[in-house]
């Protein structure tokens, strides 16, 4: 749905922040780096609170590569998306397999858009179950 697929505003940017955030999350958890970078500003900051921070397209791509190395059968279900101006709040559940262990992680996230693209993404989730599966 990128590059002409989503609704566009008169200025050429995606018109609906909820659509942008939803497309971004779906692309990230499907491993689609090209779509992810097309939906983010070059100076994107992705924070997994208490765990990781990725900066710029390259940093986000590296985080996605790490995810591909440690997790399989990744699925994401988006439950709620709420918008206020250029800020989007979202709840979702991620299902994945790490070291043979099936995990289900609930997450909350906030996205801040600039010019129709995501500038900041902050994820909030309990990383303890994932850390245990990774042997930490």
mmCIF file of N, CA, C and O in Angstrom, residues 17-121:
data_model
loop_
_atom_site.group_PDB
_atom_site.id
_atom_site.type_symbol
_atom_site.label_atom_id
_atom_site.label_comp_id
_atom_site.label_asym_id
_atom_site.label_seq_id
_atom_site.Cartn_x
_atom_site.Cartn_y
_atom_site.Cartn_z
ATOM 1 N N UNK A 17 -2.830 9.883 9.498
ATOM 2 C CA UNK A 17 -1.766 9.348 10.358
ATOM 3 C C UNK A 17 -2.035 7.921 10.837
ATOM 4 O O UNK A 17 -1.103 7.137 10.995
ATOM 5 N N UNK A 18 -3.298 7.557 11.055
ATOM 6 C CA UNK A 18 -3.628 6.193 11.479
ATOM 7 C C UNK A 18 -3.239 5.182 10.419
ATOM 8 O O UNK A 18 -2.727 4.104 10.719
ATOM 9 N N UNK A 19 -3.479 5.516 9.155
ATOM 10 C CA UNK A 19 -3.117 4.619 8.056
ATOM 11 C C UNK A 19 -1.600 4.470 7.982
ATOM 12 O O UNK A 19 -1.078 3.357 7.825
ATOM 13 N N UNK A 20 -0.882 5.565 8.116
ATOM 14 C CA UNK A 20 0.587 5.520 8.068
ATOM 15 C C UNK A 20 1.121 4.634 9.189
ATOM 16 O O UNK A 20 1.959 3.754 8.957
ATOM 17 N N UNK A 21 0.645 4.839 10.420
ATOM 18 C CA UNK A 21 1.125 4.055 11.557
ATOM 19 C C UNK A 21 0.805 2.571 11.382
ATOM 20 O O UNK A 21 1.647 1.710 11.630
ATOM 21 N N UNK A 22 -0.408 2.280 10.930
ATOM 22 C CA UNK A 22 -0.801 0.882 10.721
ATOM 23 C C UNK A 22 0.087 0.228 9.644
ATOM 24 O O UNK A 22 0.591 -0.884 9.828
ATOM 25 N N UNK A 23 0.291 0.916 8.525
ATOM 26 C CA UNK A 23 1.133 0.373 7.462
ATOM 27 C C UNK A 23 2.559 0.159 7.955
ATOM 28 O O UNK A 23 3.201 -0.838 7.618
ATOM 29 N N UNK A 24 3.059 1.093 8.768
ATOM 30 C CA UNK A 24 4.416 0.984 9.292
ATOM 31 C C UNK A 24 4.567 -0.238 10.183
ATOM 32 O O UNK A 24 5.505 -1.030 10.024
ATOM 33 N N UNK A 25 3.651 -0.430 11.122
ATOM 34 C CA UNK A 25 3.727 -1.577 12.020
ATOM 35 C C UNK A 25 3.628 -2.885 11.240
ATOM 36 O O UNK A 25 4.411 -3.816 11.452
ATOM 37 N N UNK A 26 2.691 -2.964 10.326
ATOM 38 C CA UNK A 26 2.538 -4.192 9.545
ATOM 39 C C UNK A 26 3.795 -4.482 8.731
ATOM 40 O O UNK A 26 4.264 -5.619 8.673
ATOM 41 N N UNK A 27 4.374 -3.459 8.110
ATOM 42 C CA UNK A 27 5.592 -3.651 7.312
ATOM 43 C C UNK A 27 6.771 -4.065 8.187
ATOM 44 O O UNK A 27 7.565 -4.938 7.815
ATOM 45 N N UNK A 28 6.902 -3.432 9.370
ATOM 46 C CA UNK A 28 8.025 -3.770 10.246
ATOM 47 C C UNK A 28 7.974 -5.231 10.652
ATOM 48 O O UNK A 28 8.985 -5.925 10.622
ATOM 49 N N UNK A 29 6.820 -5.721 11.033
ATOM 50 C CA UNK A 29 6.740 -7.092 11.514
ATOM 51 C C UNK A 29 6.636 -8.115 10.392
ATOM 52 O O UNK A 29 6.729 -9.306 10.642
ATOM 53 N N UNK A 30 6.507 -7.652 9.145
ATOM 54 C CA UNK A 30 6.627 -8.541 7.987
ATOM 55 C C UNK A 30 8.028 -8.472 7.394
ATOM 56 O O UNK A 30 8.301 -9.111 6.386
ATOM 57 N N UNK A 31 8.907 -7.639 7.970
ATOM 58 C CA UNK A 31 10.287 -7.550 7.516
ATOM 59 C C UNK A 31 10.478 -6.749 6.239
ATOM 60 O O UNK A 31 11.489 -6.907 5.559
ATOM 61 N N UNK A 32 9.556 -5.872 5.898
ATOM 62 C CA UNK A 32 9.603 -5.091 4.663
ATOM 63 C C UNK A 32 10.328 -3.755 4.906
ATOM 64 O O UNK A 32 9.709 -2.735 5.174
ATOM 65 N N UNK A 33 11.657 -3.782 4.809
ATOM 66 C CA UNK A 33 12.482 -2.614 5.104
ATOM 67 C C UNK A 33 12.159 -1.454 4.167
ATOM 68 O O UNK A 33 12.094 -0.296 4.607
ATOM 69 N N UNK A 34 11.944 -1.719 2.892
ATOM 70 C CA UNK A 34 11.666 -0.642 1.938
ATOM 71 C C UNK A 34 10.397 0.120 2.305
ATOM 72 O O UNK A 34 10.368 1.353 2.260
ATOM 73 N N UNK A 35 9.353 -0.595 2.670
ATOM 74 C CA UNK A 35 8.114 0.068 3.060
ATOM 75 C C UNK A 35 8.317 0.844 4.350
ATOM 76 O O UNK A 35 7.872 1.986 4.472
ATOM 77 N N UNK A 36 9.005 0.241 5.318
ATOM 78 C CA UNK A 36 9.249 0.921 6.584
ATOM 79 C C UNK A 36 9.973 2.242 6.346
ATOM 80 O O UNK A 36 9.552 3.293 6.840
ATOM 81 N N UNK A 37 11.060 2.219 5.600
ATOM 82 C CA UNK A 37 11.822 3.459 5.397
ATOM 83 C C UNK A 37 11.020 4.474 4.595
ATOM 84 O O UNK A 37 11.159 5.674 4.823
ATOM 85 N N UNK A 38 10.150 4.028 3.703
ATOM 86 C CA UNK A 38 9.348 4.976 2.928
ATOM 87 C C UNK A 38 8.296 5.675 3.786
ATOM 88 O O UNK A 38 7.805 6.739 3.417
ATOM 89 N N UNK A 39 7.955 5.091 4.937
ATOM 90 C CA UNK A 39 6.950 5.659 5.823
ATOM 91 C C UNK A 39 7.553 6.491 6.956
ATOM 92 O O UNK A 39 6.820 7.046 7.769
ATOM 93 N N UNK A 40 8.893 6.570 7.005
ATOM 94 C CA UNK A 40 9.589 7.271 8.088
ATOM 95 C C UNK A 40 10.433 8.411 7.548
ATOM 96 O O UNK A 40 10.962 8.334 6.435
ATOM 97 N N UNK A 41 10.590 9.445 8.376
ATOM 98 C CA UNK A 41 11.528 10.507 8.034
ATOM 99 C C UNK A 41 12.945 9.933 8.126
ATOM 100 O O UNK A 41 13.177 8.946 8.840
ATOM 101 N N UNK A 42 13.916 10.521 7.412
ATOM 102 C CA UNK A 42 15.295 10.014 7.493
ATOM 103 C C UNK A 42 15.871 10.048 8.908
ATOM 104 O O UNK A 42 16.747 9.252 9.234
ATOM 105 N N UNK A 43 15.365 10.935 9.763
ATOM 106 C CA UNK A 43 15.868 11.045 11.134
ATOM 107 C C UNK A 43 14.951 10.351 12.152
ATOM 108 O O UNK A 43 14.947 10.699 13.328
ATOM 109 N N UNK A 44 14.236 9.314 11.724
ATOM 110 C CA UNK A 44 13.345 8.552 12.596
ATOM 111 C C UNK A 44 14.083 8.101 13.864
ATOM 112 O O UNK A 44 15.261 7.749 13.794
ATOM 113 N N UNK A 45 13.380 8.128 14.978
ATOM 114 C CA UNK A 45 13.885 7.545 16.220
ATOM 115 C C UNK A 45 12.851 6.521 16.669
ATOM 116 O O UNK A 45 11.688 6.861 16.887
ATOM 117 N N UNK A 46 13.278 5.254 16.765
ATOM 118 C CA UNK A 46 12.413 4.174 17.230
ATOM 119 C C UNK A 46 12.941 3.740 18.590
ATOM 120 O O UNK A 46 14.090 3.310 18.701
ATOM 121 N N UNK A 47 12.107 3.893 19.619
ATOM 122 C CA UNK A 47 12.495 3.516 20.974
ATOM 123 C C UNK A 47 11.651 2.335 21.431
ATOM 124 O O UNK A 47 10.430 2.392 21.369
ATOM 125 N N UNK A 48 12.314 1.307 21.910
ATOM 126 C CA UNK A 48 11.647 0.233 22.628
ATOM 127 C C UNK A 48 12.017 0.518 24.074
ATOM 128 O O UNK A 48 13.140 0.259 24.496
ATOM 129 N N UNK A 49 11.097 1.160 24.788
ATOM 130 C CA UNK A 49 11.387 1.712 26.110
ATOM 131 C C UNK A 49 12.019 0.675 27.029
ATOM 132 O O UNK A 49 11.533 -0.440 27.141
ATOM 133 N N UNK A 50 13.139 1.060 27.622
ATOM 134 C CA UNK A 50 13.862 0.199 28.540
ATOM 135 C C UNK A 50 14.712 -0.851 27.870
ATOM 136 O O UNK A 50 15.294 -1.700 28.544
ATOM 137 N N UNK A 51 14.817 -0.816 26.536
ATOM 138 C CA UNK A 51 15.532 -1.884 25.845
ATOM 139 C C UNK A 51 16.455 -1.364 24.746
ATOM 140 O O UNK A 51 17.665 -1.444 24.868
ATOM 141 N N UNK A 52 15.899 -0.850 23.673
ATOM 142 C CA UNK A 52 16.682 -0.458 22.504
ATOM 143 C C UNK A 52 16.250 0.906 21.991
ATOM 144 O O UNK A 52 15.127 1.338 22.230
ATOM 145 N N UNK A 53 17.146 1.519 21.215
ATOM 146 C CA UNK A 53 16.808 2.717 20.471
ATOM 147 C C UNK A 53 17.501 2.613 19.119
ATOM 148 O O UNK A 53 18.685 2.294 19.059
ATOM 149 N N UNK A 54 16.761 2.868 18.065
ATOM 150 C CA UNK A 54 17.307 2.860 16.702
ATOM 151 C C UNK A 54 17.091 4.244 16.106
ATOM 152 O O UNK A 54 16.021 4.835 16.271
ATOM 153 N N UNK A 55 18.114 4.746 15.404
ATOM 154 C CA UNK A 55 18.028 6.083 14.817
ATOM 155 C C UNK A 55 18.284 6.005 13.313
ATOM 156 O O UNK A 55 19.193 5.323 12.868
ATOM 157 N N UNK A 56 17.456 6.723 12.569
ATOM 158 C CA UNK A 56 17.616 6.794 11.118
ATOM 159 C C UNK A 56 17.174 5.515 10.432
ATOM 160 O O UNK A 56 16.930 4.485 11.073
ATOM 161 N N UNK A 57 17.088 5.602 9.117
ATOM 162 C CA UNK A 57 16.671 4.430 8.338
ATOM 163 C C UNK A 57 17.606 3.253 8.575
ATOM 164 O O UNK A 57 17.150 2.116 8.698
ATOM 165 N N UNK A 58 18.924 3.517 8.642
ATOM 166 C CA UNK A 58 19.891 2.433 8.816
ATOM 167 C C UNK A 58 19.705 1.744 10.165
ATOM 168 O O UNK A 58 19.744 0.521 10.265
ATOM 169 N N UNK A 59 19.502 2.518 11.211
ATOM 170 C CA UNK A 59 19.302 1.939 12.533
ATOM 171 C C UNK A 59 18.054 1.081 12.608
ATOM 172 O O UNK A 59 18.058 0.001 13.208
ATOM 173 N N UNK A 60 16.968 1.551 11.994
ATOM 174 C CA UNK A 60 15.725 0.777 11.981
ATOM 175 C C UNK A 60 15.923 -0.506 11.173
ATOM 176 O O UNK A 60 15.480 -1.583 11.587
ATOM 177 N N UNK A 61 16.623 -0.424 10.046
ATOM 178 C CA UNK A 61 16.898 -1.616 9.226
ATOM 179 C C UNK A 61 17.726 -2.628 10.014
ATOM 180 O O UNK A 61 17.479 -3.836 9.939
ATOM 181 N N UNK A 62 18.706 -2.155 10.793
ATOM 182 C CA UNK A 62 19.526 -3.064 11.609
ATOM 183 C C UNK A 62 18.692 -3.748 12.686
ATOM 184 O O UNK A 62 18.859 -4.942 12.950
ATOM 185 N N UNK A 63 17.774 -2.996 13.320
ATOM 186 C CA UNK A 63 16.895 -3.586 14.321
ATOM 187 C C UNK A 63 16.001 -4.648 13.685
ATOM 188 O O UNK A 63 15.802 -5.730 14.253
ATOM 189 N N UNK A 64 15.501 -4.369 12.495
ATOM 190 C CA UNK A 64 14.658 -5.342 11.806
ATOM 191 C C UNK A 64 15.458 -6.590 11.453
ATOM 192 O O UNK A 64 14.945 -7.706 11.557
ATOM 193 N N UNK A 65 16.717 -6.428 11.061
ATOM 194 C CA UNK A 65 17.577 -7.572 10.740
ATOM 195 C C UNK A 65 17.792 -8.428 11.988
ATOM 196 O O UNK A 65 17.721 -9.654 11.933
ATOM 197 N N UNK A 66 18.041 -7.792 13.128
ATOM 198 C CA UNK A 66 18.188 -8.518 14.392
ATOM 199 C C UNK A 66 16.914 -9.315 14.685
ATOM 200 O O UNK A 66 16.975 -10.485 15.057
ATOM 201 N N UNK A 67 15.757 -8.687 14.509
ATOM 202 C CA UNK A 67 14.481 -9.372 14.743
ATOM 203 C C UNK A 67 14.350 -10.605 13.864
ATOM 204 O O UNK A 67 13.889 -11.656 14.313
ATOM 205 N N UNK A 68 14.763 -10.482 12.589
ATOM 206 C CA UNK A 68 14.687 -11.629 11.657
ATOM 207 C C UNK A 68 15.590 -12.764 12.116
ATOM 208 O O UNK A 68 15.283 -13.932 11.903
ATOM 209 N N UNK A 69 16.729 -12.420 12.744
ATOM 210 C CA UNK A 69 17.678 -13.444 13.180
ATOM 211 C C UNK A 69 17.191 -14.217 14.396
ATOM 212 O O UNK A 69 17.561 -15.371 14.569
ATOM 213 N N UNK A 70 16.396 -13.591 15.265
ATOM 214 C CA UNK A 70 16.024 -14.245 16.523
ATOM 215 C C UNK A 70 14.580 -14.734 16.569
ATOM 216 O O UNK A 70 14.243 -15.545 17.427
ATOM 217 N N UNK A 71 13.716 -14.260 15.675
ATOM 218 C CA UNK A 71 12.297 -14.617 15.766
ATOM 219 C C UNK A 71 11.784 -15.161 14.437
ATOM 220 O O UNK A 71 12.181 -14.702 13.369
ATOM 221 N N UNK A 72 10.879 -16.130 14.548
ATOM 222 C CA UNK A 72 10.215 -16.683 13.364
ATOM 223 C C UNK A 72 8.707 -16.653 13.604
ATOM 224 O O UNK A 72 8.239 -16.427 14.717
ATOM 225 N N UNK A 73 7.963 -16.914 12.538
ATOM 226 C CA UNK A 73 6.495 -16.968 12.599
ATOM 227 C C UNK A 73 5.918 -15.733 13.277
ATOM 228 O O UNK A 73 5.020 -15.835 14.118
ATOM 229 N N UNK A 74 6.423 -14.574 12.912
ATOM 230 C CA UNK A 74 5.994 -13.319 13.532
ATOM 231 C C UNK A 74 4.658 -12.888 12.940
ATOM 232 O O UNK A 74 4.490 -12.834 11.731
ATOM 233 N N UNK A 75 3.713 -12.602 13.835
ATOM 234 C CA UNK A 75 2.416 -12.081 13.429
ATOM 235 C C UNK A 75 2.087 -10.910 14.330
ATOM 236 O O UNK A 75 2.470 -10.892 15.497
ATOM 237 N N UNK A 76 1.375 -9.952 13.796
ATOM 238 C CA UNK A 76 0.960 -8.800 14.591
ATOM 239 C C UNK A 76 -0.538 -8.590 14.394
ATOM 240 O O UNK A 76 -1.050 -8.713 13.284
ATOM 241 N N UNK A 77 -1.215 -8.322 15.500
ATOM 242 C CA UNK A 77 -2.634 -7.988 15.451
ATOM 243 C C UNK A 77 -2.800 -6.612 16.082
ATOM 244 O O UNK A 77 -2.473 -6.417 17.258
ATOM 245 N N UNK A 78 -3.278 -5.663 15.312
ATOM 246 C CA UNK A 78 -3.502 -4.304 15.792
ATOM 247 C C UNK A 78 -4.913 -4.231 16.357
ATOM 248 O O UNK A 78 -5.875 -4.609 15.683
ATOM 249 N N UNK A 79 -5.023 -3.758 17.596
ATOM 250 C CA UNK A 79 -6.322 -3.723 18.267
ATOM 251 C C UNK A 79 -6.984 -2.347 18.181
ATOM 252 O O UNK A 79 -8.135 -2.248 17.792
ATOM 253 N N UNK A 80 -6.255 -1.323 18.579
ATOM 254 C CA UNK A 80 -6.831 0.027 18.596
ATOM 255 C C UNK A 80 -5.828 1.013 18.043
ATOM 256 O O UNK A 80 -4.632 0.918 18.299
ATOM 257 N N UNK A 81 -6.351 1.996 17.307
ATOM 258 C CA UNK A 81 -5.548 3.098 16.785
ATOM 259 C C UNK A 81 -6.322 4.380 17.068
ATOM 260 O O UNK A 81 -7.490 4.488 16.686
ATOM 261 N N UNK A 82 -5.683 5.300 17.766
ATOM 262 C CA UNK A 82 -6.306 6.582 18.098
ATOM 263 C C UNK A 82 -5.395 7.704 17.615
ATOM 264 O O UNK A 82 -4.174 7.597 17.714
ATOM 265 N N UNK A 83 -5.987 8.775 17.084
ATOM 266 C CA UNK A 83 -5.223 9.871 16.499
ATOM 267 C C UNK A 83 -5.621 11.192 17.136
ATOM 268 O O UNK A 83 -6.807 11.455 17.348
ATOM 269 N N UNK A 84 -4.621 12.011 17.402
ATOM 270 C CA UNK A 84 -4.827 13.395 17.813
ATOM 271 C C UNK A 84 -3.785 14.231 17.075
ATOM 272 O O UNK A 84 -2.590 14.163 17.390
ATOM 273 N N UNK A 85 -4.220 14.949 16.045
ATOM 274 C CA UNK A 85 -3.279 15.741 15.243
ATOM 275 C C UNK A 85 -2.269 14.846 14.550
ATOM 276 O O UNK A 85 -2.639 13.940 13.804
ATOM 277 N N UNK A 86 -0.986 15.075 14.835
ATOM 278 C CA UNK A 86 0.092 14.268 14.241
ATOM 279 C C UNK A 86 0.593 13.182 15.180
ATOM 280 O O UNK A 86 1.690 12.647 14.990
ATOM 281 N N UNK A 87 -0.189 12.859 16.210
ATOM 282 C CA UNK A 87 0.194 11.809 17.158
ATOM 283 C C UNK A 87 -0.784 10.654 17.046
ATOM 284 O O UNK A 87 -1.996 10.854 16.994
ATOM 285 N N UNK A 88 -0.237 9.451 17.023
ATOM 286 C CA UNK A 88 -1.037 8.233 16.935
ATOM 287 C C UNK A 88 -0.690 7.352 18.133
ATOM 288 O O UNK A 88 0.486 7.177 18.450
ATOM 289 N N UNK A 89 -1.712 6.801 18.790
ATOM 290 C CA UNK A 89 -1.542 5.805 19.842
ATOM 291 C C UNK A 89 -2.105 4.489 19.317
ATOM 292 O O UNK A 89 -3.115 4.475 18.607
ATOM 293 N N UNK A 90 -1.434 3.385 19.648
ATOM 294 C CA UNK A 90 -1.842 2.081 19.119
ATOM 295 C C UNK A 90 -1.614 1.007 20.173
ATOM 296 O O UNK A 90 -0.632 1.058 20.907
ATOM 297 N N UNK A 91 -2.505 0.031 20.216
ATOM 298 C CA UNK A 91 -2.273 -1.186 20.981
ATOM 299 C C UNK A 91 -2.246 -2.356 20.003
ATOM 300 O O UNK A 91 -2.963 -2.349 18.990
ATOM 301 N N UNK A 92 -1.401 -3.336 20.335
ATOM 302 C CA UNK A 92 -1.264 -4.486 19.440
ATOM 303 C C UNK A 92 -0.753 -5.684 20.222
ATOM 304 O O UNK A 92 -0.244 -5.550 21.332
ATOM 305 N N UNK A 93 -0.899 -6.853 19.621
ATOM 306 C CA UNK A 93 -0.330 -8.088 20.152
ATOM 307 C C UNK A 93 0.554 -8.686 19.076
ATOM 308 O O UNK A 93 0.170 -8.736 17.902
ATOM 309 N N UNK A 94 1.749 -9.101 19.488
ATOM 310 C CA UNK A 94 2.678 -9.754 18.573
ATOM 311 C C UNK A 94 2.825 -11.209 19.005
ATOM 312 O O UNK A 94 3.031 -11.483 20.183
ATOM 313 N N UNK A 95 2.723 -12.116 18.054
ATOM 314 C CA UNK A 95 2.953 -13.530 18.296
ATOM 315 C C UNK A 95 4.202 -13.910 17.520
ATOM 316 O O UNK A 95 4.352 -13.521 16.351
ATOM 317 N N UNK A 96 5.110 -14.652 18.173
ATOM 318 C CA UNK A 96 6.362 -15.016 17.523
ATOM 319 C C UNK A 96 6.962 -16.232 18.201
ATOM 320 O O UNK A 96 6.538 -16.615 19.290
ATOM 321 N N UNK A 97 7.940 -16.827 17.545
ATOM 322 C CA UNK A 97 8.667 -17.955 18.106
ATOM 323 C C UNK A 97 10.125 -17.536 18.240
ATOM 324 O O UNK A 97 10.741 -17.079 17.267
ATOM 325 N N UNK A 98 10.663 -17.696 19.464
ATOM 326 C CA UNK A 98 12.058 -17.367 19.760
ATOM 327 C C UNK A 98 12.673 -18.584 20.436
ATOM 328 O O UNK A 98 12.162 -19.044 21.468
ATOM 329 N N UNK A 99 13.753 -19.117 19.849
ATOM 330 C CA UNK A 99 14.416 -20.314 20.401
ATOM 331 C C UNK A 99 13.425 -21.433 20.682
ATOM 332 O O UNK A 99 13.491 -22.092 21.717
ATOM 333 N N UNK A 100 12.487 -21.636 19.780
ATOM 334 C CA UNK A 100 11.516 -22.703 19.910
ATOM 335 C C UNK A 100 10.362 -22.416 20.851
ATOM 336 O O UNK A 100 9.477 -23.242 21.007
ATOM 337 N N UNK A 101 10.363 -21.256 21.492
ATOM 338 C CA UNK A 101 9.305 -20.901 22.433
ATOM 339 C C UNK A 101 8.307 -19.955 21.778
ATOM 340 O O UNK A 101 8.694 -18.920 21.240
ATOM 341 N N UNK A 102 7.027 -20.307 21.826
ATOM 342 C CA UNK A 102 5.972 -19.436 21.310
ATOM 343 C C UNK A 102 5.710 -18.345 22.345
ATOM 344 O O UNK A 102 5.509 -18.638 23.523
ATOM 345 N N UNK A 103 5.748 -17.091 21.901
ATOM 346 C CA UNK A 103 5.508 -15.947 22.775
ATOM 347 C C UNK A 103 4.367 -15.115 22.229
ATOM 348 O O UNK A 103 4.166 -15.041 21.018
ATOM 349 N N UNK A 104 3.648 -14.481 23.134
ATOM 350 C CA UNK A 104 2.632 -13.509 22.764
ATOM 351 C C UNK A 104 2.886 -12.269 23.614
ATOM 352 O O UNK A 104 2.856 -12.335 24.843
ATOM 353 N N UNK A 105 3.195 -11.154 22.949
ATOM 354 C CA UNK A 105 3.563 -9.929 23.643
ATOM 355 C C UNK A 105 2.577 -8.821 23.318
ATOM 356 O O UNK A 105 2.355 -8.498 22.152
ATOM 357 N N UNK A 106 1.984 -8.242 24.337
ATOM 358 C CA UNK A 106 1.130 -7.084 24.154
ATOM 359 C C UNK A 106 1.997 -5.830 24.166
ATOM 360 O O UNK A 106 3.000 -5.769 24.876
ATOM 361 N N UNK A 107 1.614 -4.842 23.377
ATOM 362 C CA UNK A 107 2.400 -3.606 23.306
ATOM 363 C C UNK A 107 1.489 -2.406 23.104
ATOM 364 O O UNK A 107 0.440 -2.496 22.485
ATOM 365 N N UNK A 108 1.956 -1.297 23.630
ATOM 366 C CA UNK A 108 1.364 0.001 23.354
ATOM 367 C C UNK A 108 2.414 0.816 22.625
ATOM 368 O O UNK A 108 3.620 0.597 22.821
ATOM 369 N N UNK A 109 1.995 1.722 21.784
ATOM 370 C CA UNK A 109 2.965 2.519 21.019
ATOM 371 C C UNK A 109 2.405 3.906 20.763
ATOM 372 O O UNK A 109 1.185 4.096 20.680
ATOM 373 N N UNK A 110 3.336 4.852 20.641
ATOM 374 C CA UNK A 110 3.011 6.208 20.222
ATOM 375 C C UNK A 110 3.864 6.555 19.021
ATOM 376 O O UNK A 110 5.052 6.222 18.979
ATOM 377 N N UNK A 111 3.263 7.207 18.056
ATOM 378 C CA UNK A 111 3.933 7.650 16.838
ATOM 379 C C UNK A 111 3.733 9.156 16.708
ATOM 380 O O UNK A 111 2.624 9.639 16.912
ATOM 381 N N UNK A 112 4.780 9.864 16.341
ATOM 382 C CA UNK A 112 4.684 11.285 16.031
ATOM 383 C C UNK A 112 5.059 11.449 14.566
ATOM 384 O O UNK A 112 6.126 10.985 14.147
ATOM 385 N N UNK A 113 4.175 12.072 13.809
ATOM 386 C CA UNK A 113 4.426 12.261 12.387
ATOM 387 C C UNK A 113 4.872 13.680 12.101
ATOM 388 O O UNK A 113 4.525 14.613 12.827
ATOM 389 N N UNK A 114 5.653 13.821 11.048
ATOM 390 C CA UNK A 114 6.066 15.130 10.530
ATOM 391 C C UNK A 114 5.972 15.044 9.010
ATOM 392 O O UNK A 114 6.558 14.155 8.403
ATOM 393 N N UNK A 115 5.198 15.942 8.424
ATOM 394 C CA UNK A 115 5.047 15.939 6.972
ATOM 395 C C UNK A 115 4.438 14.661 6.445
ATOM 396 O O UNK A 115 4.733 14.237 5.333
ATOM 397 N N UNK A 116 3.597 14.004 7.247
ATOM 398 C CA UNK A 116 2.930 12.788 6.803
ATOM 399 C C UNK A 116 3.741 11.522 6.992
ATOM 400 O O UNK A 116 3.285 10.446 6.634
ATOM 401 N N UNK A 117 4.961 11.638 7.567
ATOM 402 C CA UNK A 117 5.823 10.476 7.797
ATOM 403 C C UNK A 117 6.118 10.361 9.290
ATOM 404 O O UNK A 117 6.109 11.353 10.022
ATOM 405 N N UNK A 118 6.445 9.157 9.738
ATOM 406 C CA UNK A 118 6.724 8.928 11.154
ATOM 407 C C UNK A 118 8.117 9.446 11.484
ATOM 408 O O UNK A 118 9.109 9.065 10.857
ATOM 409 N N UNK A 119 8.183 10.335 12.487
ATOM 410 C CA UNK A 119 9.447 10.901 12.973
ATOM 411 C C UNK A 119 9.897 10.213 14.259
ATOM 412 O O UNK A 119 11.074 10.020 14.500
ATOM 413 N N UNK A 120 8.929 9.841 15.113
ATOM 414 C CA UNK A 120 9.246 9.142 16.357
ATOM 415 C C UNK A 120 8.265 7.994 16.567
ATOM 416 O O UNK A 120 7.077 8.136 16.295
ATOM 417 N N UNK A 121 8.807 6.872 17.038
ATOM 418 C CA UNK A 121 8.012 5.693 17.367
ATOM 419 C C UNK A 121 8.514 5.193 18.709
ATOM 420 O O UNK A 121 9.681 4.845 18.838
#
